[in-house]
């Protein structure tokens, strides 16, 4: 007798996106399995059958988030003909979206470097973003728009730290004018 498995009754990517939003808001520890299956609109067994468990789901969500965010940052960064305008637009995007939880920053705050599989996912997304940022920083330096004596890799480190700080400040209750000032100061530090 042939036993056929039941077909999936949900779209994996839609369920993953719902899990990603739950993790963004509540973190790994703060997201119970019940919260996740409710948000994903799937059964508990489907979560395990499809994603392997809560940790594997979290890794998949962080990976997807990294792809989406990296792509969005690169689009903004490359979306302006002048490199300095692309850099400014990227900073403005971070400020504008700071109140929406950043799964990358949240995962660093929650786990630091303690989970190699998570660290590797973040490193992959970070490297892709860093490559484009550093190229645009060099372009801006060649055009005289960013101080020539600044090391492009150090500028990228500064921007990454500033972006994380802006997002944490937003989560901590900073008001819009404070976030805008942080973004403006971040930009001014480059010129």
mmCIF file of C-alpha atoms in Angstrom:
data_model
loop_
_atom_site.group_PDB
_atom_site.id
_atom_site.type_symbol
_atom_site.label_atom_id
_atom_site.label_comp_id
_atom_site.label_asym_id
_atom_site.label_seq_id
_atom_site.Cartn_x
_atom_site.Cartn_y
_atom_site.Cartn_z
ATOM 1 C CA UNK A 1 0.000 0.000 0.000
ATOM 2 C CA UNK A 2 1.335 3.406 -0.997
ATOM 3 C CA UNK A 3 1.211 5.974 1.780
ATOM 4 C CA UNK A 4 1.266 9.510 0.510
ATOM 5 C CA UNK A 5 2.298 12.333 2.753
ATOM 6 C CA UNK A 6 -0.131 15.148 3.232
ATOM 7 C CA UNK A 7 0.617 18.138 1.024
ATOM 8 C CA UNK A 8 1.635 21.336 2.752
ATOM 9 C CA UNK A 9 -1.295 23.627 3.305
ATOM 10 C CA UNK A 10 0.777 26.779 3.654
ATOM 11 C CA UNK A 11 3.326 28.802 1.757
ATOM 12 C CA UNK A 12 6.714 28.309 3.339
ATOM 13 C CA UNK A 13 7.966 31.815 2.560
ATOM 14 C CA UNK A 14 4.809 33.443 3.966
ATOM 15 C CA UNK A 15 5.173 31.400 7.156
ATOM 16 C CA UNK A 16 8.879 32.253 7.369
ATOM 17 C CA UNK A 17 8.143 35.956 6.963
ATOM 18 C CA UNK A 18 5.600 35.758 9.796
ATOM 19 C CA UNK A 19 8.171 34.030 12.002
ATOM 20 C CA UNK A 20 10.738 36.656 11.058
ATOM 21 C CA UNK A 21 8.389 39.413 12.224
ATOM 22 C CA UNK A 22 7.748 37.601 15.501
ATOM 23 C CA UNK A 23 11.469 37.170 16.148
ATOM 24 C CA UNK A 24 12.094 40.825 15.213
ATOM 25 C CA UNK A 25 9.634 41.961 17.826
ATOM 26 C CA UNK A 26 10.232 39.466 20.623
ATOM 27 C CA UNK A 27 13.681 37.947 20.053
ATOM 28 C CA UNK A 28 14.446 34.253 20.117
ATOM 29 C CA UNK A 29 13.814 33.645 23.810
ATOM 30 C CA UNK A 30 10.736 35.879 23.866
ATOM 31 C CA UNK A 31 9.096 34.032 20.962
ATOM 32 C CA UNK A 32 7.375 30.911 22.193
ATOM 33 C CA UNK A 33 6.562 28.071 19.848
ATOM 34 C CA UNK A 34 2.865 28.842 20.421
ATOM 35 C CA UNK A 35 3.440 32.474 19.357
ATOM 36 C CA UNK A 36 5.300 31.338 16.263
ATOM 37 C CA UNK A 37 2.761 28.781 15.036
ATOM 38 C CA UNK A 38 -0.021 31.300 15.688
ATOM 39 C CA UNK A 39 1.767 34.012 13.689
ATOM 40 C CA UNK A 40 2.743 31.572 10.938
ATOM 41 C CA UNK A 41 -0.771 30.106 10.798
ATOM 42 C CA UNK A 42 0.585 26.559 10.812
ATOM 43 C CA UNK A 43 0.453 23.632 13.188
ATOM 44 C CA UNK A 44 3.251 22.830 15.605
ATOM 45 C CA UNK A 45 4.119 19.651 13.696
ATOM 46 C CA UNK A 46 4.372 21.620 10.433
ATOM 47 C CA UNK A 47 6.917 23.904 12.058
ATOM 48 C CA UNK A 48 9.066 20.914 12.999
ATOM 49 C CA UNK A 49 8.505 19.053 9.722
ATOM 50 C CA UNK A 50 9.294 22.074 7.559
ATOM 51 C CA UNK A 51 11.893 23.988 9.545
ATOM 52 C CA UNK A 52 13.306 21.405 11.942
ATOM 53 C CA UNK A 53 12.531 23.255 15.164
ATOM 54 C CA UNK A 54 12.572 26.691 16.711
ATOM 55 C CA UNK A 55 16.347 27.228 16.415
ATOM 56 C CA UNK A 56 16.446 26.194 12.757
ATOM 57 C CA UNK A 57 13.444 28.444 12.099
ATOM 58 C CA UNK A 58 15.268 31.314 13.787
ATOM 59 C CA UNK A 59 18.345 30.753 11.640
ATOM 60 C CA UNK A 60 16.194 30.662 8.503
ATOM 61 C CA UNK A 61 14.475 33.885 9.588
ATOM 62 C CA UNK A 62 17.796 35.642 10.267
ATOM 63 C CA UNK A 63 19.140 34.426 6.905
ATOM 64 C CA UNK A 64 16.050 35.700 5.073
ATOM 65 C CA UNK A 65 16.106 38.975 6.974
ATOM 66 C CA UNK A 66 19.786 39.419 6.090
ATOM 67 C CA UNK A 67 19.050 38.897 2.399
ATOM 68 C CA UNK A 68 16.116 41.297 2.403
ATOM 69 C CA UNK A 69 17.878 44.020 4.384
ATOM 70 C CA UNK A 70 21.163 43.714 2.529
ATOM 71 C CA UNK A 71 19.345 43.971 -0.786
ATOM 72 C CA UNK A 72 17.371 47.009 0.399
ATOM 73 C CA UNK A 73 20.506 48.758 1.715
ATOM 74 C CA UNK A 74 22.414 48.059 -1.490
ATOM 75 C CA UNK A 75 19.494 49.312 -3.582
ATOM 76 C CA UNK A 76 19.435 52.602 -1.689
ATOM 77 C CA UNK A 77 23.217 52.897 -1.656
ATOM 78 C CA UNK A 78 23.501 52.349 -5.419
ATOM 79 C CA UNK A 79 20.272 54.198 -6.207
ATOM 80 C CA UNK A 80 21.950 57.589 -6.401
ATOM 81 C CA UNK A 81 24.467 58.597 -9.065
ATOM 82 C CA UNK A 82 26.730 60.367 -6.550
ATOM 83 C CA UNK A 83 28.213 58.047 -3.945
ATOM 84 C CA UNK A 84 27.778 60.576 -1.129
ATOM 85 C CA UNK A 85 24.063 60.820 -1.915
ATOM 86 C CA UNK A 86 23.760 57.038 -1.774
ATOM 87 C CA UNK A 87 25.511 56.988 1.599
ATOM 88 C CA UNK A 88 23.236 59.750 2.894
ATOM 89 C CA UNK A 89 20.161 57.870 1.621
ATOM 90 C CA UNK A 90 21.317 54.703 3.417
ATOM 91 C CA UNK A 91 21.714 56.628 6.683
ATOM 92 C CA UNK A 92 18.280 58.224 6.202
ATOM 93 C CA UNK A 93 16.772 54.780 5.569
ATOM 94 C CA UNK A 94 18.150 53.497 8.857
ATOM 95 C CA UNK A 95 16.731 56.515 10.701
ATOM 96 C CA UNK A 96 13.354 56.212 8.972
ATOM 97 C CA UNK A 97 13.029 52.479 9.713
ATOM 98 C CA UNK A 98 14.696 52.502 13.138
ATOM 99 C CA UNK A 99 11.491 51.813 15.056
ATOM 100 C CA UNK A 100 10.982 48.514 13.245
ATOM 101 C CA UNK A 101 13.012 45.882 15.048
ATOM 102 C CA UNK A 102 16.243 44.884 13.328
ATOM 103 C CA UNK A 103 16.679 41.133 13.525
ATOM 104 C CA UNK A 104 20.408 41.466 12.903
ATOM 105 C CA UNK A 105 20.992 43.871 15.795
ATOM 106 C CA UNK A 106 18.567 41.957 18.003
ATOM 107 C CA UNK A 107 20.408 38.675 17.351
ATOM 108 C CA UNK A 108 23.718 40.313 18.277
ATOM 109 C CA UNK A 109 22.230 41.713 21.489
ATOM 110 C CA UNK A 110 20.672 38.376 22.369
ATOM 111 C CA UNK A 111 23.502 35.993 21.440
ATOM 112 C CA UNK A 112 26.643 38.012 20.708
ATOM 113 C CA UNK A 113 29.206 35.686 19.164
ATOM 114 C CA UNK A 114 28.124 32.609 21.146
ATOM 115 C CA UNK A 115 26.387 30.774 18.270
ATOM 116 C CA UNK A 116 28.733 29.991 15.334
ATOM 117 C CA UNK A 117 25.901 29.175 12.898
ATOM 118 C CA UNK A 118 24.213 32.507 13.637
ATOM 119 C CA UNK A 119 27.521 34.373 13.498
ATOM 120 C CA UNK A 120 28.199 32.894 10.047
ATOM 121 C CA UNK A 121 24.812 34.028 8.705
ATOM 122 C CA UNK A 122 25.387 37.563 9.976
ATOM 123 C CA UNK A 123 28.936 37.584 8.608
ATOM 124 C CA UNK A 124 27.762 36.606 5.122
ATOM 125 C CA UNK A 125 25.169 39.388 5.006
ATOM 126 C CA UNK A 126 27.601 41.849 6.558
ATOM 127 C CA UNK A 127 30.324 41.093 4.033
ATOM 128 C CA UNK A 128 28.012 41.613 1.067
ATOM 129 C CA UNK A 129 26.888 44.952 2.458
ATOM 130 C CA UNK A 130 30.390 45.987 3.452
ATOM 131 C CA UNK A 131 31.738 45.408 -0.051
ATOM 132 C CA UNK A 132 29.232 47.817 -1.599
ATOM 133 C CA UNK A 133 29.527 50.392 1.177
ATOM 134 C CA UNK A 134 33.325 50.456 1.002
ATOM 135 C CA UNK A 135 33.209 50.876 -2.789
ATOM 136 C CA UNK A 136 30.799 53.827 -2.438
ATOM 137 C CA UNK A 137 32.934 55.328 0.341
ATOM 138 C CA UNK A 138 35.974 55.157 -1.946
ATOM 139 C CA UNK A 139 33.965 56.781 -4.745
ATOM 140 C CA UNK A 140 32.897 59.574 -2.392
ATOM 141 C CA UNK A 141 36.511 60.059 -1.313
ATOM 142 C CA UNK A 142 37.674 60.272 -4.936
ATOM 143 C CA UNK A 143 35.003 62.919 -5.555
ATOM 144 C CA UNK A 144 36.160 64.887 -2.503
ATOM 145 C CA UNK A 145 32.883 64.323 -0.640
ATOM 146 C CA UNK A 146 34.274 62.116 2.165
ATOM 147 C CA UNK A 147 37.487 62.950 3.995
ATOM 148 C CA UNK A 148 40.370 61.333 2.114
ATOM 149 C CA UNK A 149 42.303 60.544 5.294
ATOM 150 C CA UNK A 150 39.599 58.182 6.567
ATOM 151 C CA UNK A 151 40.163 54.458 6.093
ATOM 152 C CA UNK A 152 37.122 53.136 4.138
ATOM 153 C CA UNK A 153 36.952 49.941 6.209
ATOM 154 C CA UNK A 154 36.993 51.986 9.420
ATOM 155 C CA UNK A 155 34.271 54.229 8.014
ATOM 156 C CA UNK A 156 32.188 51.125 7.371
ATOM 157 C CA UNK A 157 32.786 49.928 10.938
ATOM 158 C CA UNK A 158 31.707 53.357 12.197
ATOM 159 C CA UNK A 159 28.568 53.296 10.047
ATOM 160 C CA UNK A 160 27.672 49.782 11.232
ATOM 161 C CA UNK A 161 28.068 50.815 14.872
ATOM 162 C CA UNK A 162 26.089 54.006 14.254
ATOM 163 C CA UNK A 163 23.279 52.102 12.538
ATOM 164 C CA UNK A 164 23.065 49.661 15.445
ATOM 165 C CA UNK A 165 23.105 52.543 17.924
ATOM 166 C CA UNK A 166 20.321 54.370 16.104
ATOM 167 C CA UNK A 167 18.191 51.228 16.085
ATOM 168 C CA UNK A 168 18.815 50.535 19.767
ATOM 169 C CA UNK A 169 18.032 54.170 20.603
ATOM 170 C CA UNK A 170 14.734 53.868 18.734
ATOM 171 C CA UNK A 171 13.835 50.692 20.624
ATOM 172 C CA UNK A 172 14.742 52.518 23.828
ATOM 173 C CA UNK A 173 12.206 55.268 23.133
ATOM 174 C CA UNK A 174 14.226 57.989 21.391
ATOM 175 C CA UNK A 175 11.903 60.410 19.625
ATOM 176 C CA UNK A 176 12.091 61.263 15.918
ATOM 177 C CA UNK A 177 14.156 64.443 16.372
ATOM 178 C CA UNK A 178 16.744 62.513 18.384
ATOM 179 C CA UNK A 179 16.975 59.818 15.722
ATOM 180 C CA UNK A 180 17.274 62.405 12.957
ATOM 181 C CA UNK A 181 20.042 64.171 14.895
ATOM 182 C CA UNK A 182 21.904 60.877 15.285
ATOM 183 C CA UNK A 183 21.623 60.286 11.539
ATOM 184 C CA UNK A 184 22.836 63.808 10.750
ATOM 185 C CA UNK A 185 25.795 63.462 13.103
ATOM 186 C CA UNK A 186 26.661 60.115 11.543
ATOM 187 C CA UNK A 187 26.702 61.739 8.106
ATOM 188 C CA UNK A 188 28.670 64.794 9.269
ATOM 189 C CA UNK A 189 31.393 62.594 10.727
ATOM 190 C CA UNK A 190 32.280 61.473 7.194
ATOM 191 C CA UNK A 191 32.981 64.896 5.696
#
